C-alpha cells in the first residue's frame, strides 16, 4: 500500500490530522493497534478549549458536540471550605469551557472519516517504522497476529501513537532531549450514575488531597480524587471513595454531593514530559507521542489538536506549493505553545494537590496563592485565559 502521509494511531491527534489532510486533498492511512470498540470506549479527557471546539465545528464534525456537550461560563476553585468562581466567559471576553468526552469525539471523527472514504486499519499488530530519515519512509504491520507482514510506503510519517508508541524512539537519543517530571500522586477517576451536584466543574484543594467534580451528561458524572500514584484500585471500595469525596468537597455553606452507582473506576499516574525535537527526517510526532501534561490543566487533547493544525499546514504548503518552511519549523512552532501548557498544567497541579513532602510553610504558601487568586482579577484572568486556551501562534509563517 502507498499513501502520502502514514499516520500511526487513531487517537485525537491521528484522526484530526487525517481529517485536516482530507480537507486539503492529501491522502493518508491510519494504522491503529486497538480495535475500533476499544478506541471508542476508553474514558479519558473531558474539557475542550475554545480553539478545539472551533476546529471540530469547522471540520463539520461538531454536530453531536453542539447538542450533547456542556458549555460552562466558568469553574470553581474550592479551598478551606470556601469557593472562588473563575468567571471564564467574562474574563476572556466570551470564551467558554466545553465538556464533551474524548471517546465521543473519537466516535464522531471515526464515523466521519470512514464516511468520506478514509482508511483506518484497526487492530494493526507489530507496527514498525523504517527509513524515517530517507525520502521514502515505510511502516510495516500485520493485520492479524500471525498474518503476513504488510508495508505502507509514505512520503511522511505522523507519529500520533501516544506516549508508549513506537514513533518517538525512532528519533535517535543523540539528537533528542527528553524533559521529564514525575509526580508522587495519581488520580482515581470514577464514572457515576447520578445527576450533577454542581452546575460547573469544581477543583478542590483540601488537607486530605485534591478532588475534582466534572460531568459527562445530565445522568452521568465524572469525579476524581488525588491518590498515591502507586495505590491499587482494589484498596478503594465505593464507600471509601464517597467518604473522601464528601470530605474533600465540603463547604461552609453545606455543599451536597449526590451519590450514585459507580460503574467505572481506575487510577492513572501523572507526569510532565516534552521531547525536543518533535521531528526527525520525514517523521513528525504529534500529541502525547511528543509531550505529556498532568490532567489538572485539561490540556493534553487540546495540545494534540494544536500540533496537528500546524502539521497539516506544513503538509499543505509542501503539497500545494512545494514549500517546506512550516515542516522545517514544526518543532519550534509547536513547542512554544507546548511549554506554556506545560507551565500551566504544572502550576495547576502544584496549586491544587496536597504534596506529602510540603512543610507547613509550603502548605500555607499554597493557601495564600489560592487567596491571592480569589482576590485578584489579574490572577483569575491569568488562570482563565490559559484554561480556555492560548491563541495559536504561527508567528512569521505566511
Ligand atoms: P492517544 O489518545 O494516546 O492516542 C494514541 C493512539 O495510538 C495508538 N497506538 C498505536 N497504534 C499502532 N501501533 C502502535 N504500536 C500503537 N501504540 C499506540 C493507541 O492505541 C491510541 O489509540 O494520544 P493523542 O492522539 O496524542 O491524544 C492525546 C489525548 O488522548 C490525551 O492528551 C488526553 O486524554 C489528556 N487528558 C485531557 N486532555 C484534555 O485536553 N482535556 C482534559 O480534560 C483531559 N483530561 C486527560 C484527561 C487524560 C487523562 N488520562 C487518562 C491520562 C483526564 C485523564 C484522566
Ligand atoms: C474530565 O472531565 O475528565 C476532566 C475535567 C477537568 C480536568 C481533567 C479531566 O482538568
Short mmCIF file of C-alpha atoms and ligand atoms in Angstrom, two decimals:
data_model
loop_
_atom_site.label_atom_id
_atom_site.label_comp_id
_atom_site.label_asym_id
_atom_site.label_seq_id
_atom_site.Cartn_x
_atom_site.Cartn_y
_atom_site.Cartn_z
CA UNK A 1 0.00 0.00 0.00
CA UNK A 2 1.10 3.58 -0.62
CA UNK A 3 -0.05 6.88 0.80
CA UNK A 4 1.17 10.45 1.15
CA UNK A 5 1.05 10.63 4.95
CA UNK A 6 1.15 7.41 7.01
CA UNK A 7 -0.42 8.07 10.41
CA UNK A 8 0.25 5.80 13.39
CA UNK A 9 -2.54 5.99 15.99
CA UNK A 10 -6.28 6.71 15.81
CA UNK A 11 -6.44 8.92 18.92
CA UNK A 12 -7.40 12.59 18.75
CA UNK A 13 -4.09 13.56 17.07
CA UNK A 14 -4.18 10.92 14.32
CA UNK A 15 -7.87 11.27 13.50
CA UNK A 16 -7.87 15.07 13.49
CA UNK A 17 -4.79 15.10 11.26
CA UNK A 18 -6.34 12.66 8.80
CA UNK A 19 -9.45 14.87 8.58
CA UNK A 20 -7.44 18.04 8.08
CA UNK A 21 -5.40 16.38 5.32
CA UNK A 22 -8.53 15.04 3.64
CA UNK A 23 -9.97 18.56 3.53
CA UNK A 24 -6.78 19.64 1.67
CA UNK A 25 -6.95 16.72 -0.78
CA UNK A 26 -3.95 14.99 0.83
CA UNK A 27 -4.12 11.21 1.13
CA UNK A 28 -3.45 9.45 4.45
CA UNK A 29 -3.82 5.99 6.02
CA UNK A 30 -4.19 5.43 9.77
CA UNK A 31 -2.77 2.32 11.46
CA UNK A 32 -4.22 1.73 14.94
CA UNK A 33 -3.23 -1.13 17.24
CA UNK A 34 -6.51 -1.24 19.20
CA UNK A 35 -9.91 -2.34 17.96
CA UNK A 36 -12.48 0.28 16.97
CA UNK A 37 -14.54 -0.68 20.02
CA UNK A 38 -11.60 -0.18 22.40
CA UNK A 39 -10.82 3.22 20.88
CA UNK A 40 -14.45 4.29 21.13
CA UNK A 41 -14.94 3.26 24.76
CA UNK A 42 -11.73 4.28 26.56
CA UNK A 43 -12.54 7.02 29.06
CA UNK A 44 -10.12 9.97 29.04
CA UNK A 45 -10.41 13.72 28.57
CA UNK A 46 -13.44 15.89 29.11
CA UNK A 47 -12.57 19.57 28.77
CA UNK A 48 -12.08 21.23 25.39
CA UNK A 49 -10.56 24.60 24.69
CA UNK A 50 -12.47 27.06 22.58
CA UNK A 51 -9.96 26.54 19.74
CA UNK A 52 -10.53 22.77 19.75
CA UNK A 53 -14.29 23.29 19.67
CA UNK A 54 -13.91 25.76 16.79
CA UNK A 55 -11.74 23.24 14.91
CA UNK A 56 -14.26 20.40 15.31
CA UNK A 57 -17.06 22.68 14.13
CA UNK A 58 -15.05 23.96 11.15
CA UNK A 59 -14.29 20.36 10.13
CA UNK A 60 -18.02 19.57 10.13
CA UNK A 61 -17.80 17.04 12.99
CA UNK A 62 -19.27 19.23 15.74
CA UNK A 63 -23.00 18.43 15.41
CA UNK A 64 -23.27 15.99 18.30
CA UNK A 65 -20.87 18.04 20.46
CA UNK A 66 -23.10 21.09 19.98
CA UNK A 67 -26.17 19.06 21.02
CA UNK A 68 -24.74 16.88 23.79
CA UNK A 69 -21.75 18.87 25.07
CA UNK A 70 -21.93 21.06 28.17
CA UNK A 71 -21.00 24.69 27.89
CA UNK A 72 -19.90 26.38 31.10
CA UNK A 73 -19.18 30.05 31.65
CA UNK A 74 -16.71 29.32 34.44
CA UNK A 75 -15.45 26.87 37.01
CA UNK A 76 -14.88 26.80 40.75
CA UNK A 77 -11.76 26.69 42.88
CA UNK A 78 -12.61 25.36 46.36
CA UNK A 79 -10.33 25.52 49.41
CA UNK A 80 -10.72 25.98 53.17
CA UNK A 81 -14.43 25.18 52.71
CA UNK A 82 -14.86 28.27 50.53
CA UNK A 83 -15.42 28.74 46.83
CA UNK A 84 -13.97 31.11 44.29
CA UNK A 85 -15.55 31.13 40.86
CA UNK A 86 -13.33 31.82 37.86
CA UNK A 87 -15.74 33.61 35.55
CA UNK A 88 -14.05 32.48 32.34
CA UNK A 89 -16.57 34.00 29.98
CA UNK A 90 -16.38 37.45 31.47
CA UNK A 91 -12.59 37.38 31.94
CA UNK A 92 -11.84 36.15 28.42
CA UNK A 93 -14.42 38.22 26.54
CA UNK A 94 -16.85 35.48 25.69
CA UNK A 95 -14.85 32.25 25.61
CA UNK A 96 -16.38 29.22 27.32
CA UNK A 97 -15.44 25.86 28.77
CA UNK A 98 -16.81 22.90 26.81
CA UNK A 99 -17.20 19.49 28.45
CA UNK A 100 -17.59 16.68 25.89
CA UNK A 101 -15.96 13.29 26.38
CA UNK A 102 -12.89 12.34 24.33
CA UNK A 103 -14.35 8.98 23.27
CA UNK A 104 -17.44 10.75 21.93
CA UNK A 105 -15.17 12.98 19.81
CA UNK A 106 -13.36 9.87 18.59
CA UNK A 107 -16.67 8.21 17.64
CA UNK A 108 -17.64 11.32 15.66
CA UNK A 109 -14.23 11.52 13.95
CA UNK A 110 -14.07 7.81 13.05
CA UNK A 111 -17.60 7.82 11.69
CA UNK A 112 -16.96 10.90 9.57
CA UNK A 113 -13.56 9.69 8.32
CA UNK A 114 -14.90 6.32 7.19
CA UNK A 115 -17.87 8.00 5.55
CA UNK A 116 -15.51 10.15 3.47
CA UNK A 117 -13.66 7.05 2.27
CA UNK A 118 -10.74 7.22 4.70
CA UNK A 119 -8.67 4.12 5.51
CA UNK A 120 -8.24 3.22 9.19
CA UNK A 121 -6.68 -0.17 9.90
CA UNK A 122 -7.85 -1.13 13.41
CA UNK A 123 -6.11 -3.93 15.31
CA UNK A 124 -2.80 -3.42 13.42
CA UNK A 125 -0.07 -5.57 15.00
CA UNK A 126 3.74 -5.20 15.19
CA UNK A 127 3.72 -1.69 13.77
CA UNK A 128 7.31 -0.60 12.99
CA UNK A 129 8.88 2.34 11.17
CA UNK A 130 11.76 2.23 8.73
CA UNK A 131 13.78 4.78 6.77
CA UNK A 132 12.37 7.83 8.55
CA UNK A 133 15.46 9.82 7.54
CA UNK A 134 15.11 8.85 3.85
CA UNK A 135 12.84 10.14 1.06
CA UNK A 136 10.60 7.06 1.28
CA UNK A 137 9.82 6.08 4.85
CA UNK A 138 7.80 2.92 5.38
CA UNK A 139 5.59 1.48 8.08
CA UNK A 140 5.34 -2.30 8.46
CA UNK A 141 2.49 -4.03 10.27
CA UNK A 142 0.34 -7.14 10.37
CA UNK A 143 -3.43 -7.15 10.18
CA UNK A 144 -3.54 -10.25 12.40
CA UNK A 145 -1.03 -11.61 14.91
CA UNK A 146 0.14 -14.40 12.59
CA UNK A 147 -0.83 -12.57 9.38
CA UNK A 148 1.53 -11.59 6.59
CA UNK A 149 3.78 -8.55 7.09
CA UNK A 150 2.39 -5.59 5.14
CA UNK A 151 4.16 -2.45 4.05
CA UNK A 152 2.84 1.09 3.83
CA UNK A 153 5.12 3.33 1.78
CA UNK A 154 4.72 7.04 2.56
CA UNK A 155 6.12 10.48 1.81
CA UNK A 156 5.90 11.30 5.52
CA UNK A 157 5.03 9.53 8.77
CA UNK A 158 2.99 11.19 11.52
CA UNK A 159 3.66 9.54 14.87
CA UNK A 160 0.34 10.06 16.67
CA UNK A 161 0.73 6.90 18.74
CA UNK A 162 0.61 8.28 22.28
CA UNK A 163 3.27 8.16 24.97
CA UNK A 164 4.12 4.44 24.61
CA UNK A 165 4.00 4.13 20.82
CA UNK A 166 6.88 3.11 18.51
CA UNK A 167 7.41 6.53 16.84
CA UNK A 168 9.30 8.60 19.41
CA UNK A 169 12.08 6.00 19.89
CA UNK A 170 12.90 6.42 16.15
CA UNK A 171 14.39 9.83 16.96
CA UNK A 172 17.94 8.91 17.99
CA UNK A 173 18.84 9.69 21.61
CA UNK A 174 21.88 11.57 20.33
CA UNK A 175 19.72 14.31 18.71
CA UNK A 176 16.92 14.39 21.24
CA UNK A 177 16.37 15.85 24.71
CA UNK A 178 13.61 14.39 26.89
CA UNK A 179 12.41 16.71 29.65
CA UNK A 180 10.51 14.87 32.35
CA UNK A 181 8.88 15.41 35.76
CA UNK A 182 7.02 12.62 37.56
CA UNK A 183 4.57 13.16 40.40
CA UNK A 184 4.08 11.09 43.55
CA UNK A 185 0.33 11.37 43.20
CA UNK A 186 -2.12 9.97 40.69
CA UNK A 187 -5.83 10.41 40.02
CA UNK A 188 -8.51 7.92 40.92
CA UNK A 189 -11.30 8.54 38.39
CA UNK A 190 -14.89 7.30 38.59
CA UNK A 191 -17.98 7.43 36.41
CA UNK A 192 -21.21 7.65 38.38
CA UNK A 193 -24.88 7.35 37.52
CA UNK A 194 -26.16 10.48 39.22
CA UNK A 195 -27.38 13.98 38.42
CA UNK A 196 -24.76 16.76 38.61
CA UNK A 197 -24.03 18.10 42.10
CA UNK A 198 -22.73 21.41 40.74
CA UNK A 199 -23.54 23.43 37.64
CA UNK A 200 -19.83 23.86 36.73
CA UNK A 201 -16.56 21.98 37.30
CA UNK A 202 -15.20 22.13 40.86
CA UNK A 203 -11.44 21.87 41.56
CA UNK A 204 -10.94 21.37 45.31
CA UNK A 205 -7.78 21.75 47.38
CA UNK A 206 -8.24 20.01 50.75
CA UNK A 207 -5.95 18.88 53.58
CA UNK A 208 -6.82 15.29 52.60
CA UNK A 209 -5.88 15.89 48.95
CA UNK A 210 -7.28 17.19 45.68
CA UNK A 211 -10.76 16.36 44.33
CA UNK A 212 -12.45 17.27 41.05
CA UNK A 213 -16.10 17.23 40.07
CA UNK A 214 -16.78 17.04 36.35
CA UNK A 215 -19.65 15.85 34.23
CA UNK A 216 -20.49 13.78 31.18
CA UNK A 217 -24.28 14.11 30.82
CA UNK A 218 -27.30 15.01 32.95
CA UNK A 219 -27.28 11.37 34.11
CA UNK A 220 -23.52 10.59 34.28
CA UNK A 221 -20.88 12.40 36.35
CA UNK A 222 -17.07 12.15 36.28
CA UNK A 223 -15.18 12.62 39.56
CA UNK A 224 -11.52 12.38 40.53
CA UNK A 225 -9.57 12.02 43.78
CA UNK A 226 -5.87 12.53 44.36
CA UNK A 227 -4.34 9.22 45.50
CA UNK A 228 -0.82 7.85 45.68
CA UNK A 229 0.37 7.04 42.15
CA UNK A 230 1.27 3.51 43.28
CA UNK A 231 -2.05 2.87 45.04
CA UNK A 232 -4.15 -0.09 43.91
CA UNK A 233 -7.76 0.46 42.89
CA UNK A 234 -8.60 -2.70 44.91
CA UNK A 235 -7.95 -0.59 48.04
CA UNK A 236 -10.77 1.74 47.12
CA UNK A 237 -14.25 0.45 47.95
CA UNK A 238 -17.16 2.59 46.78
CA UNK A 239 -17.78 3.62 50.40
CA UNK A 240 -14.20 4.80 50.84
CA UNK A 241 -14.40 6.80 47.59
CA UNK A 242 -17.64 8.52 48.67
CA UNK A 243 -16.25 9.30 52.14
CA UNK A 244 -13.24 11.00 50.60
CA UNK A 245 -15.26 12.90 48.03
CA UNK A 246 -17.68 14.18 50.70
CA UNK A 247 -14.80 15.24 52.97
CA UNK A 248 -12.72 16.94 50.28
CA UNK A 249 -15.63 18.79 48.64
CA UNK A 250 -17.38 20.06 51.79
CA UNK A 251 -18.12 23.79 52.08
CA UNK A 252 -19.13 26.06 54.92
CA UNK A 253 -22.47 26.51 53.17
CA UNK A 254 -23.14 22.75 53.38
CA UNK A 255 -22.47 21.60 49.79
CA UNK A 256 -24.43 18.42 48.98
CA UNK A 257 -22.73 15.77 46.83
CA UNK A 258 -25.24 13.43 45.18
CA UNK A 259 -24.09 9.81 45.21
CA UNK A 260 -24.99 7.16 42.63
CA UNK A 261 -23.86 3.82 41.23
CA UNK A 262 -20.15 3.84 40.40
CA UNK A 263 -19.84 1.88 37.13
CA UNK A 264 -16.23 2.56 36.20
CA UNK A 265 -13.13 3.28 38.29
CA UNK A 266 -9.37 3.35 37.78
CA UNK A 267 -6.12 5.07 38.79
CA UNK A 268 -3.86 6.98 36.40
CA UNK A 269 -0.37 8.25 37.19
CA UNK A 270 0.72 11.76 36.24
CA UNK A 271 3.77 13.11 34.51
CA UNK A 272 5.06 16.11 32.62
CA UNK A 273 7.15 15.27 29.57
CA UNK A 274 8.48 17.04 26.47
CA UNK A 275 10.51 15.53 23.62
CA UNK A 276 12.63 18.06 21.71
CA UNK A 277 12.75 17.92 18.69
CA UNK A 278 9.30 16.64 17.72
CA UNK A 279 10.60 15.66 14.27
CA UNK A 280 13.37 13.71 12.60
CA UNK A 281 13.81 13.40 8.84
CA UNK A 282 10.34 12.62 7.50
CA UNK A 283 8.89 11.63 10.88
CA UNK A 284 6.74 14.14 12.80
CA UNK A 285 5.40 13.46 16.31
CA UNK A 286 2.09 14.94 17.44
CA UNK A 287 0.12 14.87 20.72
CA UNK A 288 1.03 12.56 23.60
CA UNK A 289 3.74 10.92 21.46
CA UNK A 290 5.72 14.13 21.88
CA UNK A 291 4.53 15.59 25.18
CA UNK A 292 2.50 14.77 28.29
CA UNK A 293 0.89 17.09 30.83
CA UNK A 294 -0.76 16.18 34.14
CA UNK A 295 -4.55 16.37 33.61
CA UNK A 296 -5.11 19.19 36.15
CA UNK A 297 -4.95 21.84 33.43
CA UNK A 298 -7.09 19.80 30.97
CA UNK A 299 -4.62 20.43 28.16
CA UNK A 300 -3.48 17.09 26.62
CA UNK A 301 -6.10 16.60 23.93
CA UNK A 302 -6.09 20.30 23.18
CA UNK A 303 -2.33 20.28 22.60
CA UNK A 304 -2.74 17.31 20.24
CA UNK A 305 -5.30 19.34 18.27
CA UNK A 306 -2.93 22.32 18.11
CA UNK A 307 0.05 20.22 16.92
CA UNK A 308 -1.86 18.65 14.04
CA UNK A 309 -3.12 22.01 12.84
CA UNK A 310 0.49 23.13 12.44
CA UNK A 311 1.45 19.82 10.82
CA UNK A 312 -1.48 19.91 8.39
CA UNK A 313 -0.48 23.42 7.33
CA UNK A 314 3.05 22.17 6.81
CA UNK A 315 1.88 19.33 4.55
CA UNK A 316 -0.45 21.68 2.70
CA UNK A 317 2.46 24.05 1.97
CA UNK A 318 4.57 21.13 0.79
CA UNK A 319 2.00 19.50 -1.50
CA UNK A 320 0.40 22.67 -2.88
CA UNK A 321 3.40 24.95 -3.27
CA UNK A 322 6.49 22.82 -2.67
CA UNK A 323 7.25 24.87 0.47
CA UNK A 324 8.96 23.21 3.42
CA UNK A 325 9.20 26.16 5.80
CA UNK A 326 6.45 25.12 8.22
CA UNK A 327 7.57 21.50 8.20
CA UNK A 328 11.11 22.58 8.98
CA UNK A 329 9.90 24.83 11.80
CA UNK A 330 7.32 22.36 13.11
CA UNK A 331 9.09 21.69 16.43
CA UNK A 332 9.81 25.36 17.07
CA UNK A 333 6.21 26.43 16.35
CA UNK A 334 4.61 23.66 18.45
CA UNK A 335 6.95 23.75 21.42
CA UNK A 336 6.25 27.41 22.10
CA UNK A 337 2.64 26.51 22.84
CA UNK A 338 3.50 23.19 24.44
CA UNK A 339 5.82 24.74 27.02
CA UNK A 340 3.18 27.29 28.00
CA UNK A 341 0.70 24.45 28.54
CA UNK A 342 3.36 22.50 30.46
CA UNK A 343 3.83 25.54 32.69
CA UNK A 344 0.10 25.97 33.29
CA UNK A 345 -0.55 22.26 33.92
CA UNK A 346 2.38 22.09 36.35
CA UNK A 347 1.24 25.24 38.16
CA UNK A 348 -2.37 23.99 38.49
CA UNK A 349 -1.07 20.64 39.76
CA UNK A 350 1.14 22.33 42.36
CA UNK A 351 -1.63 24.71 43.37
CA UNK A 352 -4.31 22.11 43.93
CA UNK A 353 -2.68 18.89 45.15
CA UNK A 354 -1.53 18.07 48.67
CA UNK A 355 2.18 17.42 48.46
CA UNK A 356 3.22 14.99 51.21
CA UNK A 357 6.72 16.49 51.10
CA UNK A 358 5.49 20.02 51.77
CA UNK A 359 6.38 21.59 55.11
CA UNK A 360 3.64 23.53 56.96
CA UNK A 361 5.25 26.66 55.50
CA UNK A 362 4.81 25.48 51.92
CA UNK A 363 1.22 24.42 52.67
CA UNK A 364 0.46 27.94 53.91
CA UNK A 365 2.03 29.39 50.74
CA UNK A 366 -0.27 27.21 48.66
CA UNK A 367 -3.33 28.52 50.52
CA UNK A 368 -2.03 32.08 50.24
CA UNK A 369 -1.78 31.63 46.49
CA UNK A 370 -5.40 30.48 46.34
CA UNK A 371 -6.39 33.51 48.47
CA UNK A 372 -4.47 35.76 46.10
CA UNK A 373 -6.21 34.28 43.04
CA UNK A 374 -9.59 34.73 44.76
CA UNK A 375 -8.85 38.40 45.48
CA UNK A 376 -7.11 39.40 42.25
CA UNK A 377 -8.70 39.90 38.87
CA UNK A 378 -5.25 39.73 37.26
CA UNK A 379 -4.53 36.31 38.81
CA UNK A 380 -8.00 35.00 37.94
CA UNK A 381 -7.64 36.28 34.39
CA UNK A 382 -4.31 34.52 34.02
CA UNK A 383 -5.90 31.20 35.01
CA UNK A 384 -8.96 31.80 32.80
CA UNK A 385 -7.01 32.66 29.64
CA UNK A 386 -4.80 29.61 29.99
CA UNK A 387 -7.73 27.33 30.80
CA UNK A 388 -9.74 28.27 27.68
CA UNK A 389 -6.56 28.06 25.61
CA UNK A 390 -3.90 30.48 24.47
CA UNK A 391 -4.15 31.59 20.84
CA UNK A 392 -2.43 29.61 18.10
CA UNK A 393 0.84 31.28 17.25
CA UNK A 394 2.06 30.87 13.68
CA UNK A 395 4.46 33.78 14.16
CA UNK A 396 6.33 34.57 10.97
CA UNK A 397 4.61 31.84 8.97
CA UNK A 398 2.87 33.05 5.83
P1 LIG B 1 -3.72 8.88 22.42
O1 LIG B 1 -5.12 9.29 22.76
O2 LIG B 1 -2.95 8.13 23.43
O3 LIG B 1 -3.81 8.04 21.07
C1 LIG B 1 -2.71 7.29 20.60
C2 LIG B 1 -3.26 6.16 19.77
O4 LIG B 1 -2.14 5.43 19.25
C3 LIG B 1 -2.40 4.05 19.38
N1 LIG B 1 -1.14 3.30 19.42
C4 LIG B 1 -0.69 2.55 18.39
N2 LIG B 1 -1.20 2.33 17.16
C5 LIG B 1 -0.50 1.48 16.35
N3 LIG B 1 0.63 0.84 16.74
C6 LIG B 1 1.16 1.04 17.96
N4 LIG B 1 2.27 0.41 18.34
C7 LIG B 1 0.49 1.93 18.85
N5 LIG B 1 0.73 2.35 20.12
C8 LIG B 1 -0.27 3.19 20.44
C9 LIG B 1 -3.18 3.94 20.69
O5 LIG B 1 -3.92 2.73 20.76
C10 LIG B 1 -4.07 5.18 20.62
O6 LIG B 1 -5.32 4.91 20.02
O7 LIG B 1 -2.82 10.14 22.01
P2 LIG B 1 -3.19 11.51 21.25
O8 LIG B 1 -3.95 11.26 20.00
O9 LIG B 1 -1.94 12.27 21.20
O10 LIG B 1 -4.23 12.24 22.24
C11 LIG B 1 -3.84 12.68 23.50
C12 LIG B 1 -5.02 12.64 24.47
O11 LIG B 1 -5.60 11.36 24.45
C13 LIG B 1 -4.58 13.00 25.90
O12 LIG B 1 -3.65 14.04 25.88
C14 LIG B 1 -5.79 13.42 26.78
O13 LIG B 1 -6.63 12.33 27.05
C15 LIG B 1 -5.29 14.02 28.09
N6 LIG B 1 -6.40 14.38 29.01
C16 LIG B 1 -7.09 15.54 28.85
N7 LIG B 1 -6.83 16.35 27.81
C17 LIG B 1 -7.58 17.47 27.63
O14 LIG B 1 -7.32 18.22 26.68
N8 LIG B 1 -8.62 17.79 28.44
C18 LIG B 1 -8.95 17.01 29.53
O15 LIG B 1 -9.92 17.29 30.22
C19 LIG B 1 -8.15 15.86 29.77
N9 LIG B 1 -8.44 15.05 30.80
C20 LIG B 1 -6.72 13.52 30.08
C21 LIG B 1 -7.75 13.90 30.97
C22 LIG B 1 -6.06 12.31 30.26
C23 LIG B 1 -6.40 11.50 31.34
N10 LIG B 1 -5.72 10.28 31.49
C24 LIG B 1 -6.41 9.07 31.37
C25 LIG B 1 -4.30 10.28 31.42
C26 LIG B 1 -8.09 13.10 32.05
C27 LIG B 1 -7.40 11.91 32.26
C28 LIG B 1 -7.74 11.10 33.47
C1 LIG B 2 -12.75 15.31 32.90
O1 LIG B 2 -13.95 15.64 32.86
O2 LIG B 2 -12.38 14.16 32.62
C2 LIG B 2 -11.71 16.30 33.31
C3 LIG B 2 -12.10 17.58 33.66
C4 LIG B 2 -11.13 18.51 34.04
C5 LIG B 2 -9.81 18.16 34.05
C6 LIG B 2 -9.42 16.87 33.68
C7 LIG B 2 -10.38 15.95 33.31
O3 LIG B 2 -8.87 19.07 34.44
#
